[in-house]
CSV table of C-alpha atoms in Angstrom, one decimal:
chain,number,residue,atom,x,y,z
R,1,MET,CA,-41.1,-32.5,-56.0
R,2,LYS,CA,-43.0,-31.3,-58.9
R,3,SER,CA,-43.7,-27.4,-59.4
R,4,ILE,CA,-46.7,-25.6,-60.4
R,5,ASN,CA,-47.2,-22.2,-61.9
R,6,LEU,CA,-48.6,-19.5,-59.5
R,7,GLY,CA,-51.2,-17.9,-61.7
R,8,ASN,CA,-49.7,-16.3,-64.7
R,9,SER,CA,-46.9,-14.6,-62.7
R,10,GLY,CA,-44.1,-16.6,-64.1
R,11,LEU,CA,-43.4,-17.8,-60.5
R,12,LYS,CA,-42.9,-21.7,-60.1
R,13,ALA,CA,-43.4,-23.1,-56.6
R,14,SER,CA,-43.5,-26.5,-55.0
R,15,ALA,CA,-46.8,-28.3,-55.3
R,16,VAL,CA,-46.8,-28.7,-51.6
R,17,ALA,CA,-46.1,-25.6,-49.3
R,18,LEU,CA,-45.5,-25.4,-45.6
R,19,GLY,CA,-47.9,-23.5,-43.6
R,20,CYS,CA,-46.3,-21.7,-40.7
R,21,MET,CA,-49.3,-21.2,-38.5
R,22,ARG,CA,-47.9,-23.2,-35.5
R,23,ILE,CA,-44.2,-22.9,-35.6
R,24,ALA,CA,-44.1,-20.4,-32.6
R,25,GLU,CA,-44.4,-23.4,-30.3
R,26,LEU,CA,-41.2,-25.0,-31.5
R,27,ASP,CA,-37.8,-24.5,-30.0
R,28,THR,CA,-34.9,-23.5,-32.1
R,29,SER,CA,-33.6,-26.9,-32.8
R,30,GLU,CA,-37.2,-28.2,-33.6
R,31,LEU,CA,-37.7,-25.2,-36.0
R,32,GLU,CA,-34.4,-25.9,-37.8
R,33,GLN,CA,-35.3,-29.5,-38.3
R,34,LEU,CA,-38.6,-28.7,-39.6
R,35,ILE,CA,-37.4,-26.1,-42.2
R,36,ASP,CA,-34.5,-28.2,-43.2
R,37,ALA,CA,-36.7,-31.3,-43.7
R,38,SER,CA,-39.1,-29.2,-45.8
R,39,LEU,CA,-36.2,-27.9,-48.1
R,40,GLU,CA,-34.9,-31.5,-48.4
R,41,ALA,CA,-38.3,-32.6,-49.4
R,42,GLY,CA,-38.5,-30.1,-52.2
R,43,ILE,CA,-40.6,-27.4,-50.5
R,44,ASP,CA,-39.7,-24.0,-51.5
R,45,PHE,CA,-42.8,-22.1,-50.6
R,46,PHE,CA,-43.6,-20.9,-47.1
R,47,ASP,CA,-47.0,-19.6,-46.1
R,48,HIS,CA,-47.4,-17.0,-43.3
R,49,ALA,CA,-49.9,-14.6,-41.8
R,50,ASP,CA,-49.5,-11.5,-39.6
R,51,ILE,CA,-51.9,-13.0,-37.1
R,52,TYR,CA,-50.2,-16.4,-36.8
R,53,GLY,CA,-48.9,-16.6,-33.2
R,54,GLY,CA,-49.6,-12.9,-32.9
R,55,GLY,CA,-46.8,-12.4,-35.2
R,56,ARG,CA,-44.4,-14.7,-33.3
R,57,CYS,CA,-44.5,-17.2,-36.1
R,58,GLU,CA,-43.0,-14.7,-38.6
R,59,GLU,CA,-40.4,-13.8,-35.9
R,60,ARG,CA,-39.4,-17.4,-35.5
R,61,PHE,CA,-39.0,-17.9,-39.3
R,62,GLY,CA,-37.0,-14.6,-39.4
R,63,GLU,CA,-34.7,-15.9,-36.9
R,64,TYR,CA,-34.0,-19.0,-39.0
R,65,LEU,CA,-33.3,-16.9,-42.0
R,66,HIS,CA,-30.9,-14.7,-40.1
R,67,THR,CA,-28.9,-17.7,-39.1
R,68,HIS,CA,-29.2,-19.4,-42.7
R,69,PRO,CA,-28.6,-16.3,-45.0
R,70,ASP,CA,-28.2,-18.6,-48.1
R,71,VAL,CA,-31.9,-19.8,-47.8
R,72,ARG,CA,-33.8,-16.6,-48.6
R,73,ASP,CA,-32.8,-16.7,-52.3
R,74,ARG,CA,-33.9,-20.3,-52.7
R,75,ILE,CA,-37.5,-19.9,-51.3
R,76,LEU,CA,-40.7,-17.9,-51.9
R,77,ILE,CA,-42.4,-16.3,-48.9
R,78,GLN,CA,-46.0,-15.5,-48.7
R,79,SER,CA,-47.9,-13.7,-45.8
R,80,LYS,CA,-51.4,-12.5,-45.3
R,81,CYS,CA,-53.1,-9.5,-43.6
R,82,GLY,CA,-56.6,-8.1,-42.9
R,83,ILE,CA,-57.7,-9.9,-39.7
R,84,ARG,CA,-57.7,-7.7,-36.7
R,85,PRO,CA,-59.2,-8.5,-33.1
R,86,GLY,CA,-62.9,-8.4,-33.7
R,87,PHE,CA,-63.0,-7.0,-37.3
R,88,PHE,CA,-61.4,-7.3,-40.8
R,89,ASP,CA,-59.3,-4.3,-42.2
R,90,PHE,CA,-58.4,-3.8,-45.7
R,91,SER,CA,-57.6,-0.2,-45.3
R,92,LEU,CA,-54.6,1.5,-46.9
R,93,PRO,CA,-52.9,2.4,-43.6
R,94,HIS,CA,-53.3,-1.1,-42.2
R,95,ILE,CA,-52.1,-3.0,-45.2
R,96,LEU,CA,-49.0,-0.9,-45.5
R,97,HIS,CA,-48.4,-1.2,-41.8
R,98,SER,CA,-48.9,-4.9,-41.6
R,99,VAL,CA,-46.5,-5.6,-44.4
R,100,ASP,CA,-43.8,-3.4,-42.9
R,101,GLN,CA,-44.2,-5.3,-39.6
R,102,SER,CA,-44.1,-8.7,-41.4
R,103,LEU,CA,-40.9,-7.8,-43.1
R,104,THR,CA,-39.4,-6.8,-39.9
R,105,ARG,CA,-40.3,-9.9,-38.3
R,106,LEU,CA,-39.3,-12.1,-41.1
R,107,GLN,CA,-36.0,-10.2,-41.5
R,108,THR,CA,-36.4,-9.8,-45.1
R,109,ASP,CA,-36.9,-6.9,-47.5
R,110,HIS,CA,-39.8,-8.3,-49.6
R,111,LEU,CA,-42.5,-10.7,-49.6
R,112,ASP,CA,-43.0,-12.7,-52.9
R,113,VAL,CA,-46.7,-12.9,-52.4
R,114,LEU,CA,-49.1,-10.9,-50.2
R,115,LEU,CA,-52.8,-12.1,-49.7
R,116,LEU,CA,-55.8,-10.4,-48.3
R,117,HIS,CA,-56.8,-12.8,-45.5
R,118,ARG,CA,-60.5,-13.0,-45.1
R,119,PRO,CA,-63.1,-10.8,-46.9
R,120,ASP,CA,-63.7,-7.3,-45.5
R,121,THR,CA,-67.1,-6.2,-46.4
R,122,LEU,CA,-66.1,-2.6,-45.8
R,123,MET,CA,-63.4,-2.8,-48.4
R,124,GLU,CA,-62.7,0.2,-50.5
R,125,PRO,CA,-61.0,-1.4,-53.6
R,126,GLU,CA,-59.4,1.9,-54.6
R,127,GLU,CA,-57.7,1.9,-51.2
R,128,VAL,CA,-56.4,-1.6,-51.8
R,129,ALA,CA,-55.3,-0.7,-55.2
R,130,GLU,CA,-53.3,2.2,-53.8
R,131,ALA,CA,-51.8,0.0,-51.2
R,132,PHE,CA,-50.8,-2.7,-53.7
R,133,THR,CA,-49.2,-0.1,-55.9
R,134,ARG,CA,-47.1,1.4,-53.3
R,135,LEU,CA,-46.0,-1.9,-51.9
R,136,HIS,CA,-45.1,-3.0,-55.5
R,137,GLN,CA,-43.3,0.2,-56.5
R,138,SER,CA,-41.3,0.2,-53.2
R,139,GLY,CA,-40.1,-3.5,-53.8
R,140,LYS,CA,-41.8,-4.7,-50.7
R,141,VAL,CA,-44.2,-7.1,-52.5
R,142,ARG,CA,-43.9,-8.8,-55.8
R,143,TYR,CA,-47.3,-10.4,-56.4
R,144,PHE,CA,-50.8,-10.2,-54.8
R,145,GLY,CA,-53.7,-12.5,-54.1
R,146,VAL,CA,-56.5,-13.1,-51.8
R,147,SER,CA,-57.8,-15.7,-49.3
R,148,ASN,CA,-61.3,-17.2,-48.8
R,149,GLN,CA,-62.9,-14.9,-51.5
R,150,ASN,CA,-65.6,-15.7,-54.0
R,151,PRO,CA,-65.6,-14.7,-57.7
R,152,SER,CA,-67.5,-11.5,-57.4
R,153,GLN,CA,-65.3,-10.2,-54.5
R,154,MET,CA,-62.2,-11.1,-56.8
R,155,ALA,CA,-63.8,-9.4,-59.9
R,156,LEU,CA,-64.6,-6.2,-57.8
R,157,LEU,CA,-61.0,-6.0,-56.6
R,158,GLN,CA,-59.4,-6.7,-59.9
R,159,LYS,CA,-61.5,-3.9,-61.5
R,160,TYR,CA,-59.4,-1.4,-59.6
R,161,VAL,CA,-56.0,-3.3,-58.8
R,162,PRO,CA,-53.5,-2.8,-61.5
R,163,PHE,CA,-51.9,-6.2,-60.8
R,164,LYS,CA,-53.3,-9.7,-61.7
R,165,LEU,CA,-54.5,-11.5,-58.5
R,166,ILE,CA,-52.4,-14.9,-58.8
R,167,VAL,CA,-53.8,-16.8,-55.7
R,168,ASP,CA,-57.0,-17.6,-53.8
R,169,GLN,CA,-56.4,-19.6,-50.7
R,170,LEU,CA,-59.4,-21.8,-49.8
R,171,GLN,CA,-60.2,-24.8,-47.6
R,172,PHE,CA,-60.2,-27.9,-49.4
R,173,GLY,CA,-59.5,-31.6,-48.7
R,174,PRO,CA,-61.1,-35.1,-48.8
R,175,ALA,CA,-63.3,-34.2,-45.8
R,176,HIS,CA,-64.2,-30.7,-46.9
R,177,THR,CA,-65.3,-30.6,-50.4
R,178,PRO,CA,-67.8,-27.7,-51.1
R,179,LEU,CA,-65.4,-26.4,-53.7
R,180,VAL,CA,-66.3,-29.4,-56.0
R,181,ASP,CA,-69.7,-30.5,-54.6
R,182,SER,CA,-72.0,-28.1,-56.4
R,183,GLY,CA,-70.2,-28.6,-59.6
R,184,LEU,CA,-70.9,-32.3,-59.5
R,185,ASN,CA,-74.6,-31.7,-58.6
R,186,VAL,CA,-75.7,-29.1,-61.0
R,187,ASN,CA,-79.6,-28.8,-61.1
R,188,ILE,CA,-80.0,-31.4,-58.5
R,189,LYS,CA,-82.2,-30.7,-55.5
R,190,SER,CA,-79.7,-31.8,-52.9
R,191,PRO,CA,-77.7,-30.1,-50.2
R,192,LEU,CA,-74.6,-31.1,-52.2
R,193,GLY,CA,-76.0,-28.9,-55.0
R,194,THR,CA,-75.9,-25.9,-53.0
R,195,MET,CA,-73.4,-23.5,-54.2
R,196,TYR,CA,-71.6,-21.8,-51.3
R,197,ASP,CA,-68.7,-20.0,-53.2
R,198,GLY,CA,-70.2,-18.7,-56.4
R,199,GLY,CA,-68.3,-21.2,-58.6
R,200,VAL,CA,-64.9,-20.1,-57.4
R,201,LEU,CA,-63.1,-23.3,-58.8
R,202,GLU,CA,-64.0,-22.6,-62.3
R,203,TYR,CA,-63.6,-18.8,-62.0
R,204,CYS,CA,-60.0,-19.3,-60.8
R,205,ARG,CA,-59.3,-21.8,-63.7
R,206,LEU,CA,-60.8,-19.4,-66.2
R,207,ASN,CA,-58.8,-16.5,-64.8
R,208,GLU,CA,-55.5,-18.3,-64.1
R,209,ILE,CA,-55.7,-17.9,-60.4
R,210,THR,CA,-54.0,-20.7,-58.4
R,211,ILE,CA,-56.0,-22.2,-55.7
R,212,GLN,CA,-54.1,-22.9,-52.5
R,213,THR,CA,-55.8,-25.3,-50.1
R,214,TRP,CA,-55.5,-24.6,-46.5
R,215,SER,CA,-56.0,-27.3,-43.8
R,216,PRO,CA,-56.5,-30.2,-46.1
R,217,PHE,CA,-56.5,-32.7,-43.3
R,218,LEU,CA,-59.5,-30.9,-41.4
R,219,PHE,CA,-63.0,-31.4,-41.6
R,220,GLY,CA,-65.6,-28.7,-41.2
R,221,PHE,CA,-64.3,-25.3,-40.0
R,222,PHE,CA,-61.5,-26.2,-37.6
R,223,GLU,CA,-63.6,-29.1,-36.1
R,224,GLY,CA,-60.7,-31.6,-36.2
R,225,VAL,CA,-58.4,-33.8,-38.2
R,226,PHE,CA,-60.3,-36.4,-40.2
R,227,LEU,CA,-57.3,-38.7,-40.1
R,228,THR,CA,-57.9,-39.4,-36.4
R,229,SER,CA,-61.8,-39.0,-36.3
R,230,GLU,CA,-64.0,-42.0,-36.0
R,231,ARG,CA,-66.6,-40.1,-38.1
R,232,TYR,CA,-64.2,-40.5,-41.1
R,233,ALA,CA,-62.8,-43.9,-40.5
R,234,GLY,CA,-64.0,-45.1,-43.7
R,235,LEU,CA,-62.2,-42.2,-45.5
R,236,THR,CA,-59.1,-42.9,-43.7
R,237,GLN,CA,-59.2,-46.5,-44.4
R,238,THR,CA,-59.7,-45.9,-48.1
R,239,LEU,CA,-56.8,-43.5,-48.3
R,240,GLY,CA,-54.7,-46.1,-46.5
R,241,ARG,CA,-55.7,-48.8,-48.9
R,242,ILE,CA,-55.2,-46.8,-52.0
R,243,GLY,CA,-52.0,-45.2,-50.5
R,244,GLU,CA,-50.5,-48.6,-50.1
R,245,ARG,CA,-50.6,-49.0,-53.9
R,246,TYR,CA,-48.1,-46.1,-54.3
R,247,GLN,CA,-46.2,-46.6,-50.8
R,248,LEU,CA,-48.0,-43.6,-49.4
R,249,SER,CA,-49.3,-42.8,-45.9
R,250,PRO,CA,-53.0,-41.9,-45.6
R,251,GLY,CA,-52.0,-38.3,-45.2
R,252,ALA,CA,-49.9,-38.5,-48.4
R,253,ALA,CA,-52.7,-40.0,-50.3
R,254,ALA,CA,-54.8,-37.2,-49.4
R,255,VAL,CA,-52.2,-34.8,-50.7
R,256,ALA,CA,-52.3,-36.8,-53.9
R,257,TRP,CA,-56.1,-36.5,-54.0
R,258,VAL,CA,-55.8,-32.8,-54.0
R,259,ALA,CA,-53.0,-32.7,-56.4
R,260,ARG,CA,-54.8,-34.9,-58.9
R,261,HIS,CA,-57.4,-32.2,-59.6
R,262,PRO,CA,-56.6,-30.5,-63.0
R,263,ALA,CA,-56.9,-27.2,-61.4
R,264,LYS,CA,-53.3,-27.7,-60.3
R,265,ILE,CA,-54.1,-26.7,-56.6
R,266,GLN,CA,-51.2,-26.1,-54.3
R,267,THR,CA,-51.5,-28.0,-51.0
R,268,ILE,CA,-50.5,-26.2,-47.8
R,269,ILE,CA,-49.6,-28.5,-45.1
R,270,GLY,CA,-49.2,-27.3,-41.5
R,271,SER,CA,-47.4,-30.1,-39.9
R,272,THR,CA,-44.7,-29.3,-37.5
R,273,LYS,CA,-43.2,-32.9,-37.5
R,274,PRO,CA,-40.2,-33.3,-40.0
R,275,GLN,CA,-41.1,-37.1,-40.7
R,276,ARG,CA,-44.7,-36.1,-41.4
R,277,VAL,CA,-43.7,-33.4,-43.8
R,278,ARG,CA,-41.4,-35.9,-45.5
R,279,GLU,CA,-44.1,-38.4,-45.8
R,280,ASN,CA,-46.9,-36.1,-47.0
R,281,THR,CA,-44.9,-34.3,-49.6
R,282,ARG,CA,-44.5,-37.6,-51.4
R,283,GLY,CA,-48.2,-37.5,-52.4
R,284,ALA,CA,-47.7,-34.6,-54.8
R,285,ASP,CA,-45.7,-36.7,-57.2
R,286,VAL,CA,-48.3,-39.5,-57.4
R,287,GLU,CA,-51.1,-39.2,-59.8
R,288,LEU,CA,-54.2,-41.0,-58.8
R,289,THR,CA,-56.5,-42.6,-61.2
R,290,ARG,CA,-59.8,-41.1,-61.9
R,291,GLU,CA,-61.4,-44.2,-60.4
R,292,GLU,CA,-59.4,-43.8,-57.1
R,293,TRP,CA,-60.1,-40.0,-56.9
R,294,TYR,CA,-63.8,-40.7,-56.9
R,295,GLU,CA,-63.5,-43.5,-54.7
R,296,ILE,CA,-61.9,-41.3,-52.0
R,297,TYR,CA,-64.5,-38.6,-52.7
R,298,ARG,CA,-67.3,-41.1,-52.1
R,299,ALA,CA,-65.6,-42.6,-49.0
R,300,ALA,CA,-65.9,-39.3,-47.3
R,301,GLY,CA,-69.8,-39.7,-47.5
R,302,ASN,CA,-70.3,-37.9,-50.7
R,303,ARG,CA,-72.9,-39.3,-53.1
R,304,LEU,CA,-72.6,-38.8,-56.8
R,305,PRO,CA,-76.0,-38.1,-58.6
């Protein structure tokens, strides 16, 4: 699988990453098969969060690393912090505590990347800067980024944080396209012209911040998987037809659609099925034509101006 640069950090990572939000439900054999299949498919980047499975997902991954000690040096591990029951928390004590807990659960001495999960409107950027500095100096975190943040939020944070933010994790996929809609409908009086994110796609490209897309197969905000939804039957059919040209499944064609964007977006897939991981990762190495990309975009119900 091809690799992409993570920001300007010098880190190279697989164009497709495995999201580990649901691995707590797997037994030991199933977990081993999933991670082994991911590694065989070329995935070397694994995405976690302290809240996934109430911490159990990190624990399960740590159990795998404990029994496969040769794997840690071959992969990159990312985790996220900041979501707590009923509120968000970017305070210094919570960030430091969360990372220590994640490292314990993952049975590793460092995270390659730490992301702040969802924006905390009570954030004190000086506190975050202090937390990041302590974590970096202690060797516990190598690089930092954010998730679900707009340009102004990142610019505010970057003013104080002495480390370049390298990632912004955002929802994006063929059935969830606000990231590109407003840019395609500039100065158009249309719902698609409404800018919900402050132009984050262009901001990230200008500032060498890698966009990671979460839940690329969902529509809406956790409303469902579009591949099995009658509402998006036309989109699935189009992905299937275009995918056949490249011997890709509809899911893999959706990965190819994300990968085709010149922003060099990293796709995070959350499947727990080894065969599906093998199938979907193949999409990252296929470059759709410009016509095919727009055909898929329109098949989701989007109209071009």
